[in-house]
Tab-separated table of C-alpha atoms in Angstrom:
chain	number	residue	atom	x	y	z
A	28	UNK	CA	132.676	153.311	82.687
A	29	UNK	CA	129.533	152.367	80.998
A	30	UNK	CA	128.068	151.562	84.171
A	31	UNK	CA	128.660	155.465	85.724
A	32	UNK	CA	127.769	157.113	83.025
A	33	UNK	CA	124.586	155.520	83.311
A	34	UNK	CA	124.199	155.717	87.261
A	35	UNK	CA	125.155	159.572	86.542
A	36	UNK	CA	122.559	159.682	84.337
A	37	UNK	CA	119.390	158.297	86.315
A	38	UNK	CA	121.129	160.519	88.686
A	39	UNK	CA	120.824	163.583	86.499
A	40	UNK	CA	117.122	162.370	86.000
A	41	UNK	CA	116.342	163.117	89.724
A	42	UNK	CA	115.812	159.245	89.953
A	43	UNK	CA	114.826	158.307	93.863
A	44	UNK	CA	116.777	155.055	94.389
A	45	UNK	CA	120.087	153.555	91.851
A	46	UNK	CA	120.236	149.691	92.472
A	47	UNK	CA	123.357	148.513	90.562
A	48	UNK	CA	123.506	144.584	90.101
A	49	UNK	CA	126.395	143.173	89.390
A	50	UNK	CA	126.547	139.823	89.350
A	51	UNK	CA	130.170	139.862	88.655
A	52	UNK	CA	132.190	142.255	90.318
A	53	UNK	CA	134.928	143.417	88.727
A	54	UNK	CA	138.596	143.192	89.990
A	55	UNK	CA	137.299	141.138	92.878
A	56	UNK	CA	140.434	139.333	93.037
A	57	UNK	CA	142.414	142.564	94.031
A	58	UNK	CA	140.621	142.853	97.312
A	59	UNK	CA	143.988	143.101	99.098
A	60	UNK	CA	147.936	144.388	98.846
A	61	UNK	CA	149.869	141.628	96.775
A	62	UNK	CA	152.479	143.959	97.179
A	63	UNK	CA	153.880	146.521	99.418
A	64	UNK	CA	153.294	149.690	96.538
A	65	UNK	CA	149.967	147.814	95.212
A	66	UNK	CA	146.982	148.905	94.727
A	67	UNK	CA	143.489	147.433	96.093
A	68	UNK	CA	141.344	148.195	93.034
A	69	UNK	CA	138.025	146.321	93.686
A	70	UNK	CA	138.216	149.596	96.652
A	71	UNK	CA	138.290	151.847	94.412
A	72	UNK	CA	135.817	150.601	92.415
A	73	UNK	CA	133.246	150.467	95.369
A	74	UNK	CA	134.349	154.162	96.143
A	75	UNK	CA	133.334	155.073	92.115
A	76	UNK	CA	130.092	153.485	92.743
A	77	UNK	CA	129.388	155.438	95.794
A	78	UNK	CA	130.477	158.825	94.535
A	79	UNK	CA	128.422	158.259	91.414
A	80	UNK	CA	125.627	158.081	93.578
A	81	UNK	CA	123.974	154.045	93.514
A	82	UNK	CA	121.964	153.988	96.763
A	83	UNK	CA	122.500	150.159	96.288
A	84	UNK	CA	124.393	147.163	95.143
A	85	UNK	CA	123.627	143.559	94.306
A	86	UNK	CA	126.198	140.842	93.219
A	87	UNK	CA	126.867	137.180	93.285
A	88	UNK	CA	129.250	135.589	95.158
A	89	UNK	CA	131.772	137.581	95.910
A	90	UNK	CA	135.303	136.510	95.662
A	91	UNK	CA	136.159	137.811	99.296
A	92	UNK	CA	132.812	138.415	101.153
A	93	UNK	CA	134.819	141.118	103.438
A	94	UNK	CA	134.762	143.191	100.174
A	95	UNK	CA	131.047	144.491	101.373
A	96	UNK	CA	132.794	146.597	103.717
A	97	UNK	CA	134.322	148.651	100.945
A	98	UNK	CA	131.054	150.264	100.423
A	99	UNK	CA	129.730	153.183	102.320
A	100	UNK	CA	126.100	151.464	100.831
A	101	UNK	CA	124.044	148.374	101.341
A	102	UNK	CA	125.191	145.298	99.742
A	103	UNK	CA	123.200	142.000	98.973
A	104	UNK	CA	125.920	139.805	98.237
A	105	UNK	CA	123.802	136.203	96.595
A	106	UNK	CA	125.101	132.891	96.709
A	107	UNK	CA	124.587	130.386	93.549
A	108	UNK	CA	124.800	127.712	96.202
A	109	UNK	CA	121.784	126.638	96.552
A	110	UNK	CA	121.102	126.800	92.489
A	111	UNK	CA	123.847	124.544	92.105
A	112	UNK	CA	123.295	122.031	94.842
A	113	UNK	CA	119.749	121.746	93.320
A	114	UNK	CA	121.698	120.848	89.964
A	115	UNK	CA	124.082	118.243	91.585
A	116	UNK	CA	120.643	116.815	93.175
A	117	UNK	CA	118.686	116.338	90.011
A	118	UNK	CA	121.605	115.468	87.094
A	119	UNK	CA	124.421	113.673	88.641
A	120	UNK	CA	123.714	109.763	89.445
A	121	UNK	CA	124.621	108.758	92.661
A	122	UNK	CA	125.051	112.461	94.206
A	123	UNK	CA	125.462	110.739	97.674
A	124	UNK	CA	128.330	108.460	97.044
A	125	UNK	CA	130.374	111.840	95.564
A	126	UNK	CA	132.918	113.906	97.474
A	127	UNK	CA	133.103	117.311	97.418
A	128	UNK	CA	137.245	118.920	96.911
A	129	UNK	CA	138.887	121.934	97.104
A	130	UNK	CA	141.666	122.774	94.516
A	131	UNK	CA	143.390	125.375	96.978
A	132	UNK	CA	143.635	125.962	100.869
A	133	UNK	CA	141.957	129.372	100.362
A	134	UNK	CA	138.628	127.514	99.019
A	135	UNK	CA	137.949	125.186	102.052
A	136	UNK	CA	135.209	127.409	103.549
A	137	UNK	CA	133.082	127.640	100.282
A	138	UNK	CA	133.657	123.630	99.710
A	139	UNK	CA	132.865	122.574	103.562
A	140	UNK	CA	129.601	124.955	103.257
A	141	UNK	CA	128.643	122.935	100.077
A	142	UNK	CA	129.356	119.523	101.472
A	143	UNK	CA	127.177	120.506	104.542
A	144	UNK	CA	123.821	121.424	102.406
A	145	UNK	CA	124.418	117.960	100.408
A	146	UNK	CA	125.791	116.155	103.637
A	147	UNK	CA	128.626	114.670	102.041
A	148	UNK	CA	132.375	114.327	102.763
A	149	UNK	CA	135.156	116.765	101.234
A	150	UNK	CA	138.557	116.588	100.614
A	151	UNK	CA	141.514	118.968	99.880
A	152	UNK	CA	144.200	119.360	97.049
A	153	UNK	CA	146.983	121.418	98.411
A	154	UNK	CA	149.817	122.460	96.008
A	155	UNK	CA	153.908	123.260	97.575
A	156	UNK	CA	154.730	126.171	95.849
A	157	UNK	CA	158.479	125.637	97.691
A	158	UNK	CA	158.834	122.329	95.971
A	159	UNK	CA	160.794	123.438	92.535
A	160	UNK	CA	164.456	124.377	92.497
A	161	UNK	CA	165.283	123.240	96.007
A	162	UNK	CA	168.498	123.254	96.537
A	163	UNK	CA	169.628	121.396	99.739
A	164	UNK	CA	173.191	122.033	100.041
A	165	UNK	CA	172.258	126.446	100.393
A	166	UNK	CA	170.296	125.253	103.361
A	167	UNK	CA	171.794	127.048	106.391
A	168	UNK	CA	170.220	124.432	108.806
A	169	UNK	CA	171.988	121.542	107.253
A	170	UNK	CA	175.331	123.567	106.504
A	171	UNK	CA	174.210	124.053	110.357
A	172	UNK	CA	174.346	120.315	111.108
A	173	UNK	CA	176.730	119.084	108.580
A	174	UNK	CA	179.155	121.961	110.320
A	175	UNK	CA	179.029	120.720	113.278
A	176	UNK	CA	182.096	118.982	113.219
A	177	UNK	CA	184.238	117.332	111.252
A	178	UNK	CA	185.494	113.558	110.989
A	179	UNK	CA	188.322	114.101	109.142
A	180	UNK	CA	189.659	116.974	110.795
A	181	UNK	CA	189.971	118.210	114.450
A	182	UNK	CA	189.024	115.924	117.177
A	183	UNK	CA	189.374	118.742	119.676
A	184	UNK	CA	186.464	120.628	117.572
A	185	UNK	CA	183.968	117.849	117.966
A	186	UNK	CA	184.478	117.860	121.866
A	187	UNK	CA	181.419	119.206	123.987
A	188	UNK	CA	180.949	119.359	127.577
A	189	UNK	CA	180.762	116.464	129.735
A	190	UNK	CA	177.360	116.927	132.100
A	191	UNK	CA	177.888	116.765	135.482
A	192	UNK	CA	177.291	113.297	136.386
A	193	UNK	CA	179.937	112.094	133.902
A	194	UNK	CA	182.542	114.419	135.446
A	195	UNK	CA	181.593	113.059	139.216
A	196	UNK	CA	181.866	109.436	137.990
A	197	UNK	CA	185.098	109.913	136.112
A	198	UNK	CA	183.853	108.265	133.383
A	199	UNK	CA	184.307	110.982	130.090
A	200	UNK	CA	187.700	109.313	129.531
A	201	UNK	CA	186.656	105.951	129.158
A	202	UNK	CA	183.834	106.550	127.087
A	203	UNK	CA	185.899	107.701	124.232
A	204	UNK	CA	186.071	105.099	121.599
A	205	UNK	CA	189.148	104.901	119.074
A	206	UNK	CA	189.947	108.160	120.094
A	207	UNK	CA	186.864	109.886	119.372
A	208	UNK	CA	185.276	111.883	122.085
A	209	UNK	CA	181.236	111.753	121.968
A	210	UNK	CA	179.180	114.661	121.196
A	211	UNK	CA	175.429	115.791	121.694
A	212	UNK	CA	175.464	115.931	118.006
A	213	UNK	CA	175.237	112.245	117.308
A	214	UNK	CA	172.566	110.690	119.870
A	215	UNK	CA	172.586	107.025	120.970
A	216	UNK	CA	169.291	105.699	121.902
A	217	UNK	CA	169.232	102.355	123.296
A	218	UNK	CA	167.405	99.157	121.887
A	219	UNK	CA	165.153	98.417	124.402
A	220	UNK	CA	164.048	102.763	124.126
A	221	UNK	CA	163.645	102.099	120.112
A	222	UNK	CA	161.442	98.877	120.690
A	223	UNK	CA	159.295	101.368	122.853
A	224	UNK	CA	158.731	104.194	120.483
A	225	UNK	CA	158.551	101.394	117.623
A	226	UNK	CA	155.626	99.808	119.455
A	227	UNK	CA	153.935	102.905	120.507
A	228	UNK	CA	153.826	104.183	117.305
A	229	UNK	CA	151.882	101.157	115.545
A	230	UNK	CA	149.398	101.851	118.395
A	231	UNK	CA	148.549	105.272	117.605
A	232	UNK	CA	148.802	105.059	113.990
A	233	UNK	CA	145.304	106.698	112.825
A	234	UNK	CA	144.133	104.613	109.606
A	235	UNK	CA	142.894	108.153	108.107
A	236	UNK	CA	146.553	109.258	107.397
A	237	UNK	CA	146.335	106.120	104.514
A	238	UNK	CA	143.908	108.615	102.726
A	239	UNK	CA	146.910	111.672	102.227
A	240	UNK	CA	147.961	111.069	98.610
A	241	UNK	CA	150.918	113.015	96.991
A	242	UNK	CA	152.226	113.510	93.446
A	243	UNK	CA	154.327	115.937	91.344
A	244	UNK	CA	153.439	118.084	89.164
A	245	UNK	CA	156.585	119.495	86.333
A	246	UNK	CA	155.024	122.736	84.894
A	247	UNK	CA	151.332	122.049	85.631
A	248	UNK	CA	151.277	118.457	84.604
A	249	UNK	CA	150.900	115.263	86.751
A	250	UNK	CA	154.181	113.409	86.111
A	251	UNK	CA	155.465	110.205	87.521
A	252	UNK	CA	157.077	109.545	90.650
A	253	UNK	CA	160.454	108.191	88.409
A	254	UNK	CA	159.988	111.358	85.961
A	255	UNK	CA	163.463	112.844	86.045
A	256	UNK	CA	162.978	116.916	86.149
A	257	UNK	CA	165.735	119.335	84.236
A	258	UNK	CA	165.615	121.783	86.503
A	259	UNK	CA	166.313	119.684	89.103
A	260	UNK	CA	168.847	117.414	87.654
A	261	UNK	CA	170.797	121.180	86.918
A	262	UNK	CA	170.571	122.046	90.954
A	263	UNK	CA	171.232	118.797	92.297
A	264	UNK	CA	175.106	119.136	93.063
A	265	UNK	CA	177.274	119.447	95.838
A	266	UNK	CA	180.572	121.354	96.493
A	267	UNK	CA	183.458	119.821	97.512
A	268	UNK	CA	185.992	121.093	99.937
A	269	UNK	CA	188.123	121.486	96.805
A	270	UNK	CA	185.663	124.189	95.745
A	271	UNK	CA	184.376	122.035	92.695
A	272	UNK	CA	180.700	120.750	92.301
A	273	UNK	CA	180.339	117.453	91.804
A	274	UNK	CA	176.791	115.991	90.997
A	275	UNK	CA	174.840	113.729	93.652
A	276	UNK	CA	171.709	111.423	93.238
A	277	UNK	CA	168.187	113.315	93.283
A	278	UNK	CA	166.115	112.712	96.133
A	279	UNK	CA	163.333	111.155	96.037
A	280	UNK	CA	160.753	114.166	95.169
A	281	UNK	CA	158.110	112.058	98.819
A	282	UNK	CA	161.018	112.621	101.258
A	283	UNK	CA	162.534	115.841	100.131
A	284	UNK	CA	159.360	117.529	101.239
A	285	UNK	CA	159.977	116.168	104.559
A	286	UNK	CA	162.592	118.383	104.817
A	287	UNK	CA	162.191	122.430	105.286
A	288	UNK	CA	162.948	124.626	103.262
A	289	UNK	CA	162.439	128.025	105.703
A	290	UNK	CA	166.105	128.661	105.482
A	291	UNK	CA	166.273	128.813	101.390
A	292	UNK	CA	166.633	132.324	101.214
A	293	UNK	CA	165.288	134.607	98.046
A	294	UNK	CA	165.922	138.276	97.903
A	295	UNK	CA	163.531	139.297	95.303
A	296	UNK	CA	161.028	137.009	97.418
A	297	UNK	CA	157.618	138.877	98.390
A	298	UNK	CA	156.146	138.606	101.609
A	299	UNK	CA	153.001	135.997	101.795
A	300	UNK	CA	150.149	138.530	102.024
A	301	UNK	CA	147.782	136.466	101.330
A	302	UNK	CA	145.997	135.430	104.828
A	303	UNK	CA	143.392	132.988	103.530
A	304	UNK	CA	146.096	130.191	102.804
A	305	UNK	CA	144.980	129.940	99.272
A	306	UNK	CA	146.785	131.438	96.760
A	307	UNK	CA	144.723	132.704	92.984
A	308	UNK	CA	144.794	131.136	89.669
A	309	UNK	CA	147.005	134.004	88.901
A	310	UNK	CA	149.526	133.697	91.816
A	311	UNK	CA	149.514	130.234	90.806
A	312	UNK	CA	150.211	130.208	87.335
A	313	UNK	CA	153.146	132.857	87.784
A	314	UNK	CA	154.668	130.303	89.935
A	315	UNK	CA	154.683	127.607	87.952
A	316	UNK	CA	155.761	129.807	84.755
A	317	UNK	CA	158.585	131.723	86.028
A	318	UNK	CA	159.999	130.714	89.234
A	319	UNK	CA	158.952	126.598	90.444
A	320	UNK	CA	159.034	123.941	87.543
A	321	UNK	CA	158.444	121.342	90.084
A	322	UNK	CA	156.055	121.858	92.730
A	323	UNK	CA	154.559	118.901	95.307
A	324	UNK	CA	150.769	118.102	94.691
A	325	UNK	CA	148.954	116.579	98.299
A	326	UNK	CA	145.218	115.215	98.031
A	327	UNK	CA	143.799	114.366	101.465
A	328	UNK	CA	140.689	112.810	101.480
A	329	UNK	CA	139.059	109.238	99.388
A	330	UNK	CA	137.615	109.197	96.389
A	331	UNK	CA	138.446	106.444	95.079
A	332	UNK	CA	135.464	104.966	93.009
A	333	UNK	CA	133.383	107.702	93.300
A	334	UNK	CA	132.502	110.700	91.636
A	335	UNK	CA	134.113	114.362	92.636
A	336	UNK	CA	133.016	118.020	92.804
A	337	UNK	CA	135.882	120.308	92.265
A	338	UNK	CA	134.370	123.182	93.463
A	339	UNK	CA	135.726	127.215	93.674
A	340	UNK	CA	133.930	130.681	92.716
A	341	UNK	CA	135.435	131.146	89.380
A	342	UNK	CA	137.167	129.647	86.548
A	343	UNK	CA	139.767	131.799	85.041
A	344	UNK	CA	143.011	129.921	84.484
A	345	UNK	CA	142.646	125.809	83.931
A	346	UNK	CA	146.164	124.846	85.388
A	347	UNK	CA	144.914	124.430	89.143
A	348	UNK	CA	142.197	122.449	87.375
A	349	UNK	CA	143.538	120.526	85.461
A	350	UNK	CA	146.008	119.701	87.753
A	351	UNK	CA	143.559	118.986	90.586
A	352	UNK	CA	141.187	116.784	87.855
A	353	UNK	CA	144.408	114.669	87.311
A	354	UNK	CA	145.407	114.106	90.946
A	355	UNK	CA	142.141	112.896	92.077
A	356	UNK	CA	141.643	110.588	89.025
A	357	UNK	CA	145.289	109.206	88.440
A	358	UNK	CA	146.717	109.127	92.379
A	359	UNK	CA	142.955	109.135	93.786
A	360	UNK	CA	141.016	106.833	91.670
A	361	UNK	CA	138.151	109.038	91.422
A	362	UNK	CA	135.164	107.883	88.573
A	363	UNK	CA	133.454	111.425	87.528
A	364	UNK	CA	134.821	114.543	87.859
A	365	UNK	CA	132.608	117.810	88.081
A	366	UNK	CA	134.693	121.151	87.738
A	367	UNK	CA	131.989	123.474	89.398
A	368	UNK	CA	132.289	127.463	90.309
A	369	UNK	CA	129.904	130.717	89.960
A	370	UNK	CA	131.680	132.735	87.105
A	371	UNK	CA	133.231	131.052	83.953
A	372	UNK	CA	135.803	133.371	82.943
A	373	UNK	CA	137.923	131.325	80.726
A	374	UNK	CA	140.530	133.099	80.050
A	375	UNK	CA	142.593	132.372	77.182
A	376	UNK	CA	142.480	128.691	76.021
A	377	UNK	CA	141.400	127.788	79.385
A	378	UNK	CA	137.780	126.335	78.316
A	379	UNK	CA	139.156	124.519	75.389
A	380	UNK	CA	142.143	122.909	78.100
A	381	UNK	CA	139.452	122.180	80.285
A	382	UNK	CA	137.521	120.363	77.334
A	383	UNK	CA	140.354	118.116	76.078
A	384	UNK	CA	141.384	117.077	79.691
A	385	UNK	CA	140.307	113.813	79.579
A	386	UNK	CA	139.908	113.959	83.569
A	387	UNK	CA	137.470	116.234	83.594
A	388	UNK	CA	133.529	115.418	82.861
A	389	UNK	CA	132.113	118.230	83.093
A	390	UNK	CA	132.664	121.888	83.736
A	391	UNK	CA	129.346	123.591	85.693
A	392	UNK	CA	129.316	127.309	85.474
A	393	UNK	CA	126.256	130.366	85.972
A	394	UNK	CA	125.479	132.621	83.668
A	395	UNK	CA	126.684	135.754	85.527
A	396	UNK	CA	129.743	136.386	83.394
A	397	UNK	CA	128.403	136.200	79.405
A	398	UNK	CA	130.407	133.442	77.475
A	399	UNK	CA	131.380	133.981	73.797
A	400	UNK	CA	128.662	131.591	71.534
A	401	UNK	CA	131.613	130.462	69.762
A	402	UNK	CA	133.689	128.732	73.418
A	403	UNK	CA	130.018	127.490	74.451
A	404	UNK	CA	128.955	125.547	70.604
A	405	UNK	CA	133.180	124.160	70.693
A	406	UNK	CA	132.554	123.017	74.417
A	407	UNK	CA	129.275	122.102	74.637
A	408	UNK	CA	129.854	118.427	75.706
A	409	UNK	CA	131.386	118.986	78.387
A	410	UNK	CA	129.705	122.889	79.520
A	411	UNK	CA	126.727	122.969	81.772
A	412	UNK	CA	125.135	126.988	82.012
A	413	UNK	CA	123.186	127.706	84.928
A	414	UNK	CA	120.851	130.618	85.054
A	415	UNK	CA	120.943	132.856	88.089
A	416	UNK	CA	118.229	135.401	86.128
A	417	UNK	CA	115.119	134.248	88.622
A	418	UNK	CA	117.276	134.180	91.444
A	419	UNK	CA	118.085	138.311	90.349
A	420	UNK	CA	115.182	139.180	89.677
A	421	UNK	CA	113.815	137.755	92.677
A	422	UNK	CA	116.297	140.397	94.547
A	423	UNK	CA	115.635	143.093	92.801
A	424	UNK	CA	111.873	142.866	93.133
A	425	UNK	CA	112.407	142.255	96.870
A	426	UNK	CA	114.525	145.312	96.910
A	427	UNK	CA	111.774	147.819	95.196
A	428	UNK	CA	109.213	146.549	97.577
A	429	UNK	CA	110.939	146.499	100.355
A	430	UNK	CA	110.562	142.829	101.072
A	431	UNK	CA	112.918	140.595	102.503
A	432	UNK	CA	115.712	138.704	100.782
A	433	UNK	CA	116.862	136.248	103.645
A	434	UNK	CA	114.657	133.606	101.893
A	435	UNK	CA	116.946	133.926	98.818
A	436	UNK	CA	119.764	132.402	101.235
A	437	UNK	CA	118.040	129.139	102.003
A	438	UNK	CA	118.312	125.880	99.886
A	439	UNK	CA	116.008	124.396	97.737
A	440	UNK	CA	114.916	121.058	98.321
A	441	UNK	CA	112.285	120.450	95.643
C-alpha cells in the first residue's frame, strides 16, 4: 500500500516517468491456480501497479519469469546469477571439484543455468510426496491381480481360453497338471529365455544408474532404512476373507516405491496444477504436516567427497533444506554444503534450523529482502549477505538514460 500511495503521489506531482524497483516481488509464489476457486494474486498485484500509473518495473529474479506477462508495462526482470557465481569463484576452495543440486524438480532450470556459467556437473534431489500412508491392500490393481482367481476355490473360474494352436493339437487336456488348468495369469518363461534376458541385461547395464541414491525421510527428517514408522506400522494390515484384519510385515520402504500407487484413490485430493514438476516450500511442508509422514527422498547425481551448492531462488521454509543438506551428506557423502538462493525469507525459525543443521555450511543469500539484525548477529557463522545495490543502481541509471541493460545479464569473470 505504501508503495501506491507513493506512485499516486509522484503521479499527482505530474512526474514524467514512475520506475518501481522491486527487488522482491511480492506474492510471487501465487503466480498460478493452486486451486480450482483460487486466486492468482501476484496478477493482481501487477494490475495495481499499472492502474496506479508506474510506467516501469524492475525486480530480481522472479520466482516464475512468465509473471512479466502480467504487466501491461515493461519489465527488467535481473538475475543475481552472475553476483553469486562471482562469490562461489572467489570464497569457496576448490569451486571446480563442487556439484551444483537442486532440492526440487521445479528448480532444475535455474540449477543447470548455474552449473553451465561455472561448467560444473549438477545433480537432483527429488522428494515422493505418494510415499506416506500407502496402503497396498486398497490398491485396485492388485485387488485386480490378486482377484484373478482363486486357488482355493473354483477351478472352473481360473480357466481361460485355449489359443488356437492348442485346440488344433489337442493338447489343452494334457497340459493340465493335478487338475489345475493353466491361465495367462501365471506366465512360464523357459530357462534357456531367462538366461537370455539375464545376460542381456548385465550388457546394457549403464554404470551411471550406481549414482541414484534413495532414503526416507519420517516428518522432514532423514531416518534409517530399519527406522520403523507409526503411521505405517498402523496401515500395514490385511483383511482376511473372514472380514478381520490381521497385521503383515512392512515392506521394505526401496521396493514399495517400485510399486504404483495411481490407483490409491483420495477424494478430498486436489488436482496437480502445478506444471513445473516442482512443488513450493509451502506445498511441501503441508504435505509432510498433515497428510504424508513418510515420504521417499531420491538424489541422482555424485558428490561424494566434494563440496555441494544447493541452489533455489528463495529461502522461506528450511524443511526441503534441511532435508536435501542431509541426503547429500549422510546417503551422498558430500564434504561442504552451500545452501544458496536470491531472497532470504526465513520464515519462522527457519534461519536458526538452518544454523544448527550440522549439514549445512553455509547459507548464501542477497540483500533484496531486509533481514532482522537480530537473525543475522545469532547466524552470522554460518550467513553470507550479498549486495545486489550496484547491480540496481546500475539498472536504474541505465533506465533514466536510456541506455542498455543487456550487459547487466552477462557474467563476471574478474
Amino acid at each position: 500500500m505504501e508503495l501506491l500511495i507513493m506512485i499516486s503521489a509522484c503521479k499527482g506531482g505530474s512526474a514524467n516517468k514512475i520506475t518501481a524497483v522491486l527487488p522482491y516481488f511480492p506474492y510471487c509464489r501465487q503466480s498460478k491456480k493452486k486451486s480450482h476457486r483460487g486466486a492468482i494474486t501476484a496478477r493482481m498485484l501487477a494490475n495495481l501497479l499499472s492502474m496506479a500509473g508506474v510506467h516501469h518495473i524492475i525486480t530480481v529474479d522472479l520466482h516464475a519469469s512468465q509473471m512479466q506477462g502480467f504487466f501491461g508495462k515493461p519489465v527488467d526482470n535481473l538475475y543475481a546469477e552472475p553476483l553469486i557465481a562471482r562469490w562461489i569463484r572467489h570464497h569457496v576452495p576448490n569451486w571446480r571439484e563442487a556439484v551444483v543440486v537442486s532440492k526440487n524438480p521445479g528448480g532444475t532450470k535455474r540449477v543447470t543455468s548455474l552449473a553451465d556459467v561455472l561448467k560444473l556437473n549438477f545433480g537432483i534431489v527429488t522428494t515422493d510426496k505418494r510415499r506416506g500412508n500407502i496402503n497396498m491392500s486398497a490398491s485396485t490393481i492388485l485387488n485386480g491381480v490378486d482377484g484373478a482367481y482363486d486357488i482355493d476355490g473354483d477351478v472352473e473360474s481360473a480357466r481361460t481360453i485355449p489359443s488356437s494352436e492348442e485346440s488344433k493339437n489337442g493338447s489343452t487336456a494334457n497340459s493340465q497338471v493335478n487338475g489345475v488348468h493353466p491361465s495367462s495369469s501365471v506366465d512360464v518363461i523357459p530357462s534357456s529365455l531367462m538366461r537370455n534376458l539375464g545376460q542381456e541385461s548385465e550388457t546394457t547395464t549403464d554404470g551411471r544408474a550406481r549414482n541414484v541414491i534413495t532414503g526416507r525421510l519420517f516428518r522432514g527428517q532423514l531416518v534409517d532404512d530399519d527406522f520403523s514408522s507409526p503411521s505405517l506400522s498402523m496401515t500395514a494390515s490385511t483383511t482376511t476373507l473372514s472380514g478381520e484384519r490381521e497385521p503383515e510385515p512392512l515392506q521394505d520402504p526401496m521396493s514399495a516405491s517400485v510399486f504404483s500407487t495411481s490407483s490409491h484413490f483420495s477424494t478430498n485430493a486436489e488436482p496437480n496444477l502445478d506444471e513445473g514438476g516442482g512443488a513450493s516450500d509451502e506445498e511441501e511442508d503441508a504435505l509432510a504436516e498433515h497428510e504424508v509422514a513418510e515420504q521417499m527422498i531420491t538424489l541422482v547425481g555424485n558428490v561424494k567427497d566434494k563440496s555441494v551448492f544447493i541452489v533455489d531462488d528463495m529461502i522461506d521454509k528450511a524443511r526441503s533444506w534441511i532435508a536435501a543438506a542431509e541426503t547429500v551428506v549422510k546417503r551422498g557423502g558430500a564434504k561442504k554444503v552451500y545452501c544458496i538462493a536470491t531472497h532470504g525469507l526465513f520464515g519462522d525459525d527457519c534461519l536458526q534450523e538452518m544454523v544448527e543443521c550440522d549439514c549445512i555450511d553455509y547459507v548464501v543469500v542477497t540483500n533484496s529482502y531486509p533481514i532482522e539484525p537480530e537473525k543475522s548477529k545469532m547466524a552470522k557463522r554460518k550467513l553470507v549477505i550479498l549486495d545486489i545495490s550496484p547491480l540496481l543502481a546500475e539498472a536504474i541509471r541505465r533506465n533514466h538514460y536510456g541506455e542498455s541493460v543487456s550487459q547487466l545479464y552477462q557474467q563476471y569473470y574478474d
